[in-house]
Coordinates of C-alpha atoms in Angstrom, one line a residue:
Chain A
M13 CA 10.4 17.3 16.3
M14 CA 12.4 15.4 18.9
E15 CA 10.2 12.4 18.4
Q16 CA 11.2 11.5 14.9
Q17 CA 14.5 10.0 15.9
Y18 CA 12.7 7.0 16.9
P19 CA 11.4 4.5 14.7
I20 CA 8.0 4.8 14.5
I21 CA 7.2 1.2 16.2
E22 CA 10.3 -0.6 18.4
C23 CA 9.4 -4.1 19.8
S24 CA 12.1 -6.1 21.5
S25 CA 11.3 -9.3 23.2
V26 CA 7.7 -9.3 23.8
T27 CA 5.9 -11.8 25.2
K28 CA 1.9 -11.9 25.1
R29 CA -0.2 -15.0 27.1
Y30 CA -3.9 -15.7 27.4
G31 CA -4.1 -17.7 30.1
S32 CA -1.7 -20.9 28.7
R33 CA -1.9 -20.0 25.1
T34 CA 1.0 -17.9 24.4
A35 CA 0.2 -15.3 21.4
L36 CA 3.2 -13.6 20.9
N37 CA 6.7 -15.2 21.7
G38 CA 9.7 -13.1 22.2
L39 CA 8.7 -10.8 19.2
N40 CA 10.8 -8.2 17.9
L41 CA 10.6 -5.6 15.4
T42 CA 11.6 -2.0 14.2
L43 CA 9.5 -0.4 11.9
N44 CA 10.4 3.3 10.5
R45 CA 8.2 6.2 9.1
G46 CA 6.9 6.8 5.7
R47 CA 5.7 3.6 4.6
I48 CA 3.1 1.0 4.2
V49 CA 3.7 -2.3 5.9
G50 CA 1.5 -5.6 5.6
L51 CA 2.0 -7.4 8.9
L52 CA 0.8 -11.3 7.3
G53 CA 0.5 -14.4 8.9
P54 CA -1.8 -17.3 9.1
N55 CA -5.3 -17.5 11.3
G56 CA -3.9 -17.2 14.9
S57 CA -0.3 -16.1 14.4
G58 CA -0.5 -13.2 16.6
K59 CA -1.1 -10.0 14.1
T60 CA -4.3 -9.1 15.7
T61 CA -2.4 -9.1 19.7
L62 CA 0.4 -7.5 18.0
I63 CA -1.7 -4.4 17.1
K64 CA -3.6 -4.5 20.3
L65 CA -0.4 -4.1 22.2
L66 CA 0.8 -1.0 20.0
A67 CA -2.7 0.4 20.0
G68 CA -2.6 0.1 24.3
L69 CA -5.6 -2.1 24.3
L70 CA -3.3 -4.9 25.6
V71 CA -0.1 -5.2 27.9
P72 CA 2.6 -7.7 27.3
E73 CA 3.6 -10.2 30.2
S74 CA 7.4 -9.3 29.4
G75 CA 9.5 -7.4 26.8
N76 CA 9.3 -3.8 25.6
I77 CA 7.2 -1.7 23.1
R78 CA 8.1 1.9 22.1
V79 CA 5.8 4.1 19.5
S80 CA 7.9 6.7 18.4
G81 CA 10.2 6.4 21.2
M82 CA 7.1 6.3 23.9
P83 CA 5.6 3.4 25.8
P84 CA 1.8 2.8 24.8
S85 CA -0.1 5.0 27.0
V86 CA -2.1 8.1 26.5
E87 CA 0.7 10.1 24.9
T88 CA 0.9 7.4 22.2
K89 CA -2.7 7.4 21.9
K90 CA -2.7 10.6 20.6
I91 CA -0.3 9.7 17.5
V92 CA -1.9 6.2 16.8
S93 CA -4.9 6.0 14.7
Y94 CA -6.2 2.4 15.4
L95 CA -9.4 0.5 12.8
P96 CA -10.2 -2.7 15.2
D97 CA -10.9 -5.7 13.0
K98 CA -14.9 -5.6 13.9
D99 CA -17.2 -2.9 14.3
Y100 CA -16.8 -0.9 17.4
L101 CA -18.9 2.4 16.8
N102 CA -22.1 2.7 18.3
D103 CA -24.5 1.6 15.3
W104 CA -27.7 4.2 16.1
M105 CA -25.2 7.3 15.7
K106 CA -25.3 9.0 12.1
V107 CA -22.7 10.4 9.9
T108 CA -22.6 14.1 11.9
D109 CA -22.7 12.3 15.5
L110 CA -19.9 10.2 14.4
L111 CA -17.6 13.3 13.0
A112 CA -18.6 15.2 16.6
F113 CA -17.7 11.9 18.1
F114 CA -13.7 11.8 16.5
A115 CA -13.4 15.5 16.8
D116 CA -13.8 15.3 20.6
F117 CA -11.7 12.4 20.9
Y118 CA -9.0 13.4 19.1
A119 CA -7.0 16.6 18.3
D120 CA -5.5 15.6 15.3
F121 CA -9.1 14.8 13.6
D122 CA -9.6 16.8 10.3
R123 CA -13.5 16.9 10.2
Q124 CA -13.9 18.8 7.0
K125 CA -11.8 16.0 5.2
A126 CA -13.8 13.4 6.9
L127 CA -16.7 15.2 5.7
E128 CA -15.7 15.4 2.3
M129 CA -15.1 11.9 1.8
M130 CA -18.5 10.7 3.1
Q131 CA -20.2 12.9 0.8
R132 CA -18.0 11.6 -2.1
L133 CA -19.3 8.1 -0.8
G134 CA -23.0 9.7 -1.4
L135 CA -23.5 9.5 2.6
N136 CA -25.7 12.3 4.2
P137 CA -25.2 13.6 7.2
E138 CA -28.5 12.4 8.4
D139 CA -27.3 8.6 7.5
R140 CA -27.3 6.0 10.7
L141 CA -24.9 3.4 10.6
R142 CA -27.0 0.8 11.3
S143 CA -29.1 1.6 8.1
M144 CA -25.5 1.2 6.0
S145 CA -24.4 -1.9 4.3
K146 CA -21.3 -4.0 5.9
G147 CA -19.1 -2.4 3.1
T148 CA -20.4 1.2 3.7
R149 CA -20.0 0.6 7.6
E150 CA -16.4 -0.6 6.7
K151 CA -15.6 2.4 4.6
V152 CA -16.9 4.8 7.0
Q153 CA -14.9 3.7 9.9
L154 CA -11.7 3.9 7.7
I155 CA -12.5 7.1 6.4
L156 CA -12.7 8.0 10.3
V157 CA -9.6 6.7 11.0
M158 CA -7.8 7.6 8.0
S159 CA -8.8 11.3 8.5
R160 CA -6.6 11.7 11.5
N161 CA -3.6 13.4 10.8
A162 CA -1.7 10.7 12.7
E163 CA 1.8 9.2 12.9
L164 CA 1.1 5.9 13.1
Y165 CA -2.2 4.2 11.4
L166 CA -3.0 0.4 12.9
L167 CA -5.4 -1.1 10.8
D168 CA -6.5 -4.2 11.6
E169 CA -7.9 -6.3 8.4
P170 CA -9.5 -3.2 6.8
I171 CA -10.6 -5.1 3.6
G172 CA -11.7 -8.5 5.2
G173 CA -15.6 -9.0 4.1
V174 CA -16.0 -6.4 1.6
D175 CA -16.5 -6.8 -1.9
P176 CA -13.5 -6.0 -4.5
A177 CA -14.7 -2.8 -5.5
A178 CA -15.1 -1.7 -1.7
R179 CA -11.4 -3.1 -1.5
D180 CA -10.1 -0.9 -3.9
Y181 CA -11.7 2.0 -2.5
I182 CA -10.6 1.0 1.0
L183 CA -7.0 0.9 -0.5
N184 CA -7.1 4.0 -2.6
T185 CA -8.3 6.0 0.3
I186 CA -5.0 4.5 2.4
I187 CA -2.6 5.8 -0.3
T188 CA -4.1 8.8 -0.9
N189 CA -4.0 10.0 2.8
Y190 CA -1.2 8.7 4.9
S191 CA 2.0 11.2 4.7
E192 CA 5.6 10.6 4.6
N193 CA 5.8 11.2 8.5
A194 CA 3.6 8.5 9.2
A195 CA 3.6 5.1 8.7
V196 CA 0.6 2.6 8.0
L197 CA 0.8 -1.1 9.7
L198 CA -2.0 -3.3 8.5
S199 CA -2.8 -6.8 9.2
T200 CA -4.3 -9.1 6.2
H201 CA -4.5 -12.2 5.0
L202 CA -6.1 -11.3 1.4
I203 CA -2.3 -10.5 -0.1
Y204 CA -2.9 -10.9 -3.3
D205 CA -5.4 -7.6 -3.5
I206 CA -3.0 -5.5 -1.5
E207 CA 0.6 -6.8 -2.2
R208 CA 1.2 -3.5 -4.7
V209 CA 0.0 -0.9 -1.9
L210 CA 2.5 -2.5 0.3
E211 CA 6.3 -1.4 0.3
E212 CA 7.2 -3.7 2.9
V213 CA 5.9 -6.9 4.9
V214 CA 6.3 -8.5 8.0
F215 CA 5.5 -12.6 8.2
I216 CA 4.7 -13.8 11.7
S217 CA 3.9 -17.2 12.8
N218 CA 3.8 -18.7 16.2
G219 CA 4.0 -15.1 17.6
Q220 CA 7.6 -14.2 16.3
V221 CA 8.5 -12.4 13.0
M222 CA 9.8 -14.8 10.7
L223 CA 10.4 -12.6 7.7
Q224 CA 10.8 -9.0 7.1
S225 CA 11.4 -7.4 3.7
S226 CA 10.7 -5.0 0.9
V227 CA 7.7 -6.3 -1.5
D228 CA 10.4 -5.6 -4.2
E229 CA 12.9 -7.5 -2.5
I230 CA 10.7 -10.6 -2.3
R231 CA 9.6 -10.8 -6.1
E232 CA 13.6 -9.7 -7.3
Q233 CA 15.1 -12.5 -4.8
Q234 CA 12.3 -15.5 -5.1
G235 CA 10.7 -14.6 -8.8
K236 CA 7.4 -15.1 -7.3
S237 CA 4.8 -12.3 -5.5
V238 CA 4.8 -11.9 -1.6
D239 CA 1.3 -14.3 -2.3
G240 CA 2.9 -16.8 -3.6
L241 CA 5.8 -17.0 -0.9
F242 CA 2.8 -16.6 1.5
R243 CA 1.1 -19.6 0.1
E244 CA 4.6 -21.8 0.3
V245 CA 5.9 -20.8 3.2
F246 CA 2.5 -21.3 5.2
R247 CA 1.2 -24.2 3.4
C248 CA -1.2 -26.5 5.6
Chain B
M26 CA -3.7 4.8 -18.8
K27 CA -4.3 1.0 -18.3
W28 CA -1.8 -0.7 -15.9
A29 CA -1.1 -4.7 -15.5
F30 CA 1.4 -6.6 -13.3
T31 CA 2.6 -9.7 -13.3
T32 CA 3.4 -11.6 -10.3
D33 CA 6.7 -13.0 -10.7
R34 CA 8.9 -9.3 -10.9
P35 CA 9.4 -6.5 -9.1
I36 CA 6.9 -4.1 -9.2
Y37 CA 8.9 -0.8 -9.6
A38 CA 10.2 -2.6 -12.6
Q39 CA 6.9 -3.1 -14.0
L40 CA 6.2 0.5 -13.6
V41 CA 9.4 1.9 -15.7
E42 CA 8.6 -0.5 -18.1
Q43 CA 4.9 0.5 -18.6
M44 CA 5.9 4.2 -18.1
T45 CA 8.6 3.8 -21.0
F46 CA 5.8 2.4 -23.4
A47 CA 3.6 5.4 -22.3
V48 CA 6.5 7.5 -22.9
V49 CA 7.6 6.1 -26.6
S50 CA 4.1 5.5 -28.0
G51 CA 3.5 9.4 -27.6
E52 CA 0.7 9.0 -24.4
Y53 CA 3.0 11.1 -22.8
R54 CA 5.2 13.0 -25.5
A55 CA 8.4 15.2 -25.3
G56 CA 8.6 17.9 -22.8
D57 CA 5.0 17.1 -21.2
K58 CA 4.5 17.4 -17.4
L59 CA 3.7 14.2 -15.5
P60 CA 1.3 14.0 -13.0
S61 CA 2.6 14.1 -9.2
V62 CA 3.7 11.0 -7.6
R63 CA 0.8 10.7 -5.4
D64 CA -1.5 10.5 -8.4
L65 CA 0.1 8.3 -10.7
A66 CA 0.6 5.8 -7.8
Q67 CA -2.9 6.0 -7.0
E68 CA -4.2 5.4 -10.8
A69 CA -1.7 2.4 -10.8
A70 CA -2.8 1.5 -7.0
V71 CA 0.5 1.1 -6.1
N72 CA 2.9 2.4 -2.9
P73 CA 3.7 6.1 -3.6
N74 CA 7.3 5.2 -2.9
T75 CA 7.4 2.4 -5.5
M76 CA 6.2 5.0 -7.9
Q77 CA 8.9 7.4 -6.6
K78 CA 11.4 4.6 -7.2
A79 CA 10.3 4.2 -10.6
L80 CA 10.4 7.8 -11.6
A81 CA 13.4 7.8 -10.1
E82 CA 15.1 5.2 -12.1
M83 CA 13.5 6.5 -15.4
E84 CA 15.0 10.0 -14.5
R85 CA 18.6 8.3 -14.4
Q86 CA 18.3 6.7 -17.5
G87 CA 17.5 10.2 -18.9
M88 CA 13.7 9.7 -19.8
L89 CA 12.7 12.2 -17.5
Y90 CA 13.7 15.0 -15.8
T91 CA 12.9 17.4 -12.4
Q92 CA 12.5 20.5 -12.9
R93 CA 12.9 22.0 -8.9
T94 CA 9.4 22.7 -7.4
A95 CA 7.8 22.8 -10.6
G96 CA 7.1 18.9 -11.0
R97 CA 8.4 16.0 -13.3
Y98 CA 8.4 16.0 -17.3
V99 CA 9.4 13.8 -20.2
T100 CA 12.5 14.4 -21.3
E101 CA 12.8 16.9 -24.8
D102 CA 15.4 14.8 -26.6
V103 CA 12.9 13.2 -29.3
A104 CA 15.8 11.8 -30.6
M105 CA 16.8 9.9 -27.2
I106 CA 13.0 8.6 -27.0
Q107 CA 12.9 7.4 -30.8
Q108 CA 16.0 5.2 -29.7
I109 CA 14.4 3.9 -27.3
K110 CA 11.4 2.8 -29.2
T111 CA 13.6 1.8 -31.9
K112 CA 15.5 -0.6 -29.3
L113 CA 12.0 -1.7 -27.6
A114 CA 11.1 -2.8 -31.1
E115 CA 13.8 -4.6 -32.1
Q116 CA 14.0 -6.5 -28.6
Q117 CA 10.0 -7.3 -29.9
V118 CA 11.0 -8.5 -33.3
A119 CA 13.6 -10.7 -31.9
D120 CA 11.3 -12.4 -29.3
F121 CA 8.9 -12.7 -32.2
L122 CA 11.5 -14.5 -34.2
A123 CA 12.4 -16.8 -31.6
Q124 CA 8.8 -18.0 -31.1
M125 CA 8.3 -18.5 -34.7
G126 CA 11.6 -20.6 -34.7
K127 CA 9.9 -22.9 -32.1
I128 CA 7.2 -23.5 -34.4
G129 CA 9.6 -24.3 -36.9
L130 CA 9.3 -21.7 -39.6
T131 CA 12.0 -19.9 -41.8
K132 CA 12.5 -16.5 -42.6
D133 CA 11.2 -16.6 -45.8
E134 CA 7.6 -18.2 -44.5
I135 CA 7.6 -15.8 -41.4
I136 CA 7.9 -12.8 -44.4
A137 CA 5.3 -14.4 -46.3
L138 CA 3.0 -15.2 -43.2
I139 CA 3.4 -11.1 -42.2
Q140 CA 2.4 -10.0 -45.7
Q141 CA -0.4 -12.1 -45.4
S142 CA -1.9 -10.6 -42.5

């Protein structure tokens, strides 16, 4: 229980460059547990880069990143459940293969829970990823990621490219499966659809945090939705 | 229960309002046990912490109460529910009259209209 004294995410002065392009520019961010947080920003603002750094897939040029007090490492990967922004699983895999794969990789994977959710979606154990529609594939990947008893869920564009009904399903799955001890950080530009599910939002722009606030604070103070504020702040 | 939200006000305030309507309309009756925060949040598709905040506010107002470990209930104080209902109705009437005033109707004309419909 020691690690719970630390915020789930702490970034200080994090800079990440791709060649001459600066993706994150001295970013500072602290997030606490028990929240569903939206990571919002226009295309190219650094959302995916930040998520990949937190997931331990990228290393920053400078600055400090702590996940539950630890630098991104094998240890943090045990408590971080990450959903990439594109298909990443082998498409020849059947539902049973996927369950076995996740159970093999992650000690905190709740296979029974994943199986039940897949059955509720009407999937059979013998169904292959390849044979599923894009929306179903995205649901399957989310089910796998949310079936881990992780402390931090990093969801990169979990609702991009699926129809509104699938969107509702995905949001529902997130609400139902996160626990008070965990945090969910999800990036999206479909703010309108997701706003009610978020407690807090982080706006990033040009690789820096420009606003961190609760959704209701924004509504209270600005008299407009987060979506409305986003459109105003990032007007092209 | 049907949930609808506008974009210009805090979500928790709208939850309080809609839950209050559910209580005064008798959808949830005096003494009824409420679904869990998680179930309500899921039904309304809102963040569970926001739902929690709304229910806590209603508790503070006395409309709900929590029984240790057993869950959250609607108050058994029927008089209080009636009082809130009356207050809400009065507000609606005041808003209605204000609107009719804008159209330029007198009180007698409004009453005549109501009796016709």
